Amino acid sequence: TQAKSSIMFTARQKIKKEKEAQPSDLENQVAQALVDLEINNEELRPTLKNLHIVAAREVVVNKSSTAIVVFVPYRLRELFRKTQVRLVCELEKKFSGQHVVLVAKRNIQDKESHHNRKAAKGQVRPRSRTLTAVHEAILEDVVFPANISAKRTRFLQDGTKLIKVELENPYEVSEKLDTFSAVYNALTGKNATFSLPASEE
């Protein structure tokens, strides 16, 4: 029907891939879920009509569960955050309780191109584009709406590095600590463990 085809057309507007790449099945499902929420959820509708995603992927958390990481445009990250707690809750209902994590799409500017550009144009690579800064920002995105209260780096006997992250103001993230570790490792290659204040566990 015409109504159904217009909804599918709208779903394609909710996923904007780089270089006209075709969305995956998962990305289409997430885009369709956003359309359904925009149509049916009055609270989310005013925000969702201005939002789209750029990618989505599944991350294995353990033998029995996977999480969905949804990448949002960097310039829209603050708009997403206004309704993120409710939006994530509604998306998780649509995906049968799978954990959903929203992460802003950031570009890392490597040092080599930075030197070439600096020599040519006298520009300095912004700190927000360095590997370290991007990984720190991803960490903050992954745990949102919780805040990071402390972060320590430990070196294990085998030489690997482990980041120990303490969270405060955790809302409903107590069930997601393993998901945070899996997603952060998938996106950065770094190992991290997450804990909550003892009084709030």
Short mmCIF file of C-alpha atoms in Angstrom, two decimals:
data_model
loop_
_atom_site.label_atom_id
_atom_site.label_comp_id
_atom_site.label_asym_id
_atom_site.label_seq_id
_atom_site.Cartn_x
_atom_site.Cartn_y
_atom_site.Cartn_z
CA THR A 1 0.00 0.00 0.00
CA GLN A 2 0.99 3.60 -0.41
CA ALA A 3 0.98 4.19 3.37
CA LYS A 4 3.32 1.25 3.94
CA SER A 5 5.70 2.28 1.16
CA SER A 6 5.85 5.82 2.55
CA ILE A 7 6.81 4.42 5.96
CA MET A 8 9.59 2.35 4.38
CA PHE A 9 10.76 5.44 2.54
CA THR A 10 10.82 7.28 5.85
CA ALA A 11 12.87 4.44 7.37
CA ARG A 12 15.53 4.99 4.72
CA GLN A 13 15.67 8.62 5.80
CA LYS A 14 16.58 7.44 9.32
CA ILE A 15 19.80 5.76 8.19
CA LYS A 16 22.34 7.80 6.26
CA LYS A 17 25.42 5.78 5.39
CA GLU A 18 28.68 7.23 4.13
CA LYS A 19 29.31 7.14 0.38
CA GLU A 20 25.83 5.85 -0.43
CA ALA A 21 26.61 2.46 1.13
CA GLN A 22 23.65 0.09 1.50
CA PRO A 23 22.33 -0.39 5.06
CA SER A 24 22.59 -3.84 6.65
CA ASP A 25 19.49 -5.74 7.79
CA LEU A 26 20.18 -4.66 11.38
CA GLU A 27 20.54 -1.01 10.36
CA ASN A 28 17.24 -1.18 8.50
CA GLN A 29 15.60 -2.73 11.56
CA VAL A 30 16.90 0.05 13.81
CA ALA A 31 15.80 2.71 11.32
CA GLN A 32 12.34 1.13 11.12
CA ALA A 33 12.13 1.05 14.93
CA LEU A 34 12.91 4.79 15.00
CA VAL A 35 10.13 5.41 12.48
CA ASP A 36 7.67 3.34 14.53
CA LEU A 37 8.55 5.33 17.66
CA GLU A 38 8.25 8.63 15.81
CA ILE A 39 4.76 7.66 14.63
CA ASN A 40 3.51 6.11 17.87
CA ASN A 41 5.34 7.82 20.74
CA GLU A 42 4.22 11.40 21.35
CA GLU A 43 7.00 12.06 23.85
CA LEU A 44 9.78 11.09 21.45
CA ARG A 45 8.21 12.35 18.22
CA PRO A 46 9.37 16.02 18.36
CA THR A 47 13.01 14.95 18.81
CA LEU A 48 13.02 11.89 16.55
CA LYS A 49 11.76 13.76 13.51
CA ASN A 50 15.12 15.60 13.41
CA LEU A 51 17.31 12.56 14.06
CA HIS A 52 18.94 9.83 11.99
CA ILE A 53 21.66 7.23 12.53
CA VAL A 54 24.77 6.47 10.48
CA ALA A 55 25.38 2.81 11.36
CA ALA A 56 24.52 -0.07 13.68
CA ARG A 57 26.28 -3.29 14.59
CA GLU A 58 25.91 -6.21 16.97
CA VAL A 59 28.54 -6.90 19.63
CA VAL A 60 28.82 -10.25 21.42
CA VAL A 61 28.62 -9.76 25.19
CA ASN A 62 28.74 -13.42 26.26
CA LYS A 63 27.59 -16.84 25.02
CA SER A 64 23.94 -16.00 25.48
CA SER A 65 23.64 -12.32 24.62
CA THR A 66 24.59 -9.63 22.14
CA ALA A 67 24.18 -5.87 22.29
CA ILE A 68 23.30 -3.41 19.54
CA VAL A 69 25.57 -0.41 19.08
CA VAL A 70 23.87 2.43 17.24
CA PHE A 71 26.13 5.12 15.78
CA VAL A 72 24.67 8.61 15.63
CA PRO A 73 26.03 11.67 13.80
CA TYR A 74 28.47 13.62 15.96
CA ARG A 75 26.64 16.88 15.32
CA LEU A 76 23.37 15.37 16.58
CA ARG A 77 24.75 13.79 19.77
CA GLU A 78 23.38 16.47 22.12
CA LEU A 79 19.94 16.19 20.53
CA PHE A 80 19.98 12.41 21.00
CA ARG A 81 20.98 12.81 24.64
CA LYS A 82 17.89 14.88 25.45
CA THR A 83 15.72 11.77 25.07
CA GLN A 84 18.36 9.05 25.16
CA VAL A 85 17.25 7.29 28.36
CA ARG A 86 13.67 6.93 27.11
CA LEU A 87 14.74 6.20 23.52
CA VAL A 88 17.12 3.40 24.56
CA CYS A 89 14.41 1.91 26.80
CA GLU A 90 11.93 1.85 23.92
CA LEU A 91 14.47 0.43 21.44
CA GLU A 92 15.37 -2.34 23.88
CA LYS A 93 11.69 -3.29 24.09
CA LYS A 94 11.55 -3.51 20.29
CA PHE A 95 14.68 -5.70 20.20
CA SER A 96 13.44 -8.21 22.78
CA GLY A 97 15.49 -6.87 25.66
CA GLN A 98 18.83 -6.70 23.83
CA HIS A 99 20.93 -3.91 25.32
CA VAL A 100 21.21 -0.86 23.07
CA VAL A 101 24.16 1.56 23.28
CA LEU A 102 24.28 4.88 21.43
CA VAL A 103 27.71 6.18 20.37
CA ALA A 104 28.54 9.33 18.42
CA LYS A 105 30.46 8.72 15.18
CA ARG A 106 33.88 10.35 15.55
CA ASN A 107 36.83 10.52 13.18
CA ILE A 108 40.37 9.95 14.37
CA GLN A 109 42.93 12.16 12.64
CA ASP A 110 46.20 10.30 12.38
CA LYS A 111 49.57 11.90 13.03
CA GLU A 112 50.98 11.36 9.55
CA SER A 113 48.21 13.23 7.78
CA HIS A 114 48.39 15.80 10.56
CA HIS A 115 52.06 16.51 9.78
CA ASN A 116 51.37 16.81 6.06
CA ARG A 117 48.45 19.13 6.67
CA LYS A 118 50.34 21.18 9.21
CA ALA A 119 53.23 21.65 6.82
CA ALA A 120 50.86 22.64 4.06
CA LYS A 121 48.41 24.83 5.89
CA GLY A 122 49.87 25.56 9.30
CA GLN A 123 47.01 23.72 11.00
CA VAL A 124 47.25 21.90 14.30
CA ARG A 125 45.38 18.64 14.82
CA PRO A 126 42.57 19.30 17.32
CA ARG A 127 42.90 17.24 20.49
CA SER A 128 39.30 16.04 20.06
CA ARG A 129 40.45 14.09 16.98
CA THR A 130 43.36 12.26 18.63
CA LEU A 131 43.08 8.53 19.34
CA THR A 132 43.18 9.09 23.11
CA ALA A 133 40.51 11.78 23.08
CA VAL A 134 38.21 9.78 20.81
CA HIS A 135 38.52 6.69 23.02
CA GLU A 136 37.78 8.79 26.12
CA ALA A 137 34.70 10.25 24.43
CA ILE A 138 33.52 6.77 23.35
CA LEU A 139 33.83 5.63 26.97
CA GLU A 140 31.59 8.49 28.10
CA ASP A 141 29.07 7.70 25.35
CA VAL A 142 28.96 3.99 26.20
CA VAL A 143 28.13 4.49 29.91
CA PHE A 144 25.64 7.37 29.44
CA PRO A 145 23.55 8.35 31.43
CA ALA A 146 25.96 7.26 34.17
CA ASN A 147 28.95 9.47 34.94
CA ILE A 148 32.55 8.31 35.29
CA SER A 149 33.68 9.09 38.84
CA ALA A 150 37.12 7.45 38.68
CA LYS A 151 39.32 5.75 36.11
CA ARG A 152 42.48 3.78 36.78
CA THR A 153 44.78 1.87 34.46
CA ARG A 154 46.28 -1.41 35.67
CA PHE A 155 48.93 -3.48 33.96
CA LEU A 156 48.33 -7.22 34.29
CA GLN A 157 51.08 -9.84 34.64
CA ASP A 158 50.88 -10.75 30.98
CA GLY A 159 51.52 -7.12 30.02
CA THR A 160 47.99 -6.27 28.94
CA LYS A 161 46.42 -3.06 30.09
CA LEU A 162 43.12 -2.98 31.98
CA ILE A 163 41.11 0.19 32.54
CA LYS A 164 39.05 0.09 35.76
CA VAL A 165 36.13 2.49 35.55
CA GLU A 166 33.94 3.50 38.49
CA LEU A 167 30.50 4.89 37.71
CA GLU A 168 28.25 7.13 39.73
CA ASN A 169 24.64 8.22 39.25
CA PRO A 170 24.06 4.91 37.43
CA TYR A 171 20.29 4.97 36.78
CA GLU A 172 19.45 1.57 35.32
CA VAL A 173 22.92 0.61 34.15
CA SER A 174 23.68 -1.96 36.87
CA GLU A 175 22.60 -4.76 34.50
CA LYS A 176 24.76 -3.41 31.68
CA LEU A 177 28.28 -3.49 33.09
CA ASP A 178 29.32 -6.53 31.03
CA THR A 179 27.76 -4.91 27.96
CA PHE A 180 29.81 -1.75 28.54
CA SER A 181 33.01 -3.83 28.67
CA ALA A 182 32.17 -5.76 25.51
CA VAL A 183 31.14 -2.67 23.53
CA TYR A 184 34.14 -0.59 24.61
CA ASN A 185 36.50 -3.42 23.67
CA ALA A 186 34.79 -3.91 20.29
CA LEU A 187 35.07 -0.20 19.45
CA THR A 188 38.55 0.56 20.80
CA GLY A 189 40.36 -2.75 21.30
CA LYS A 190 40.89 -1.77 24.96
CA ASN A 191 39.93 -3.85 27.99
CA ALA A 192 37.84 -2.14 30.65
CA THR A 193 35.86 -3.24 33.69
CA PHE A 194 33.05 -1.20 35.21
CA SER A 195 31.83 -0.97 38.79
CA LEU A 196 29.19 0.93 40.73
CA PRO A 197 29.40 2.48 44.22
CA ALA A 198 28.95 -0.28 46.80
CA SER A 199 26.01 1.50 48.41
CA GLU A 200 24.05 1.54 45.15
CA GLU A 201 24.56 -2.02 43.97
#
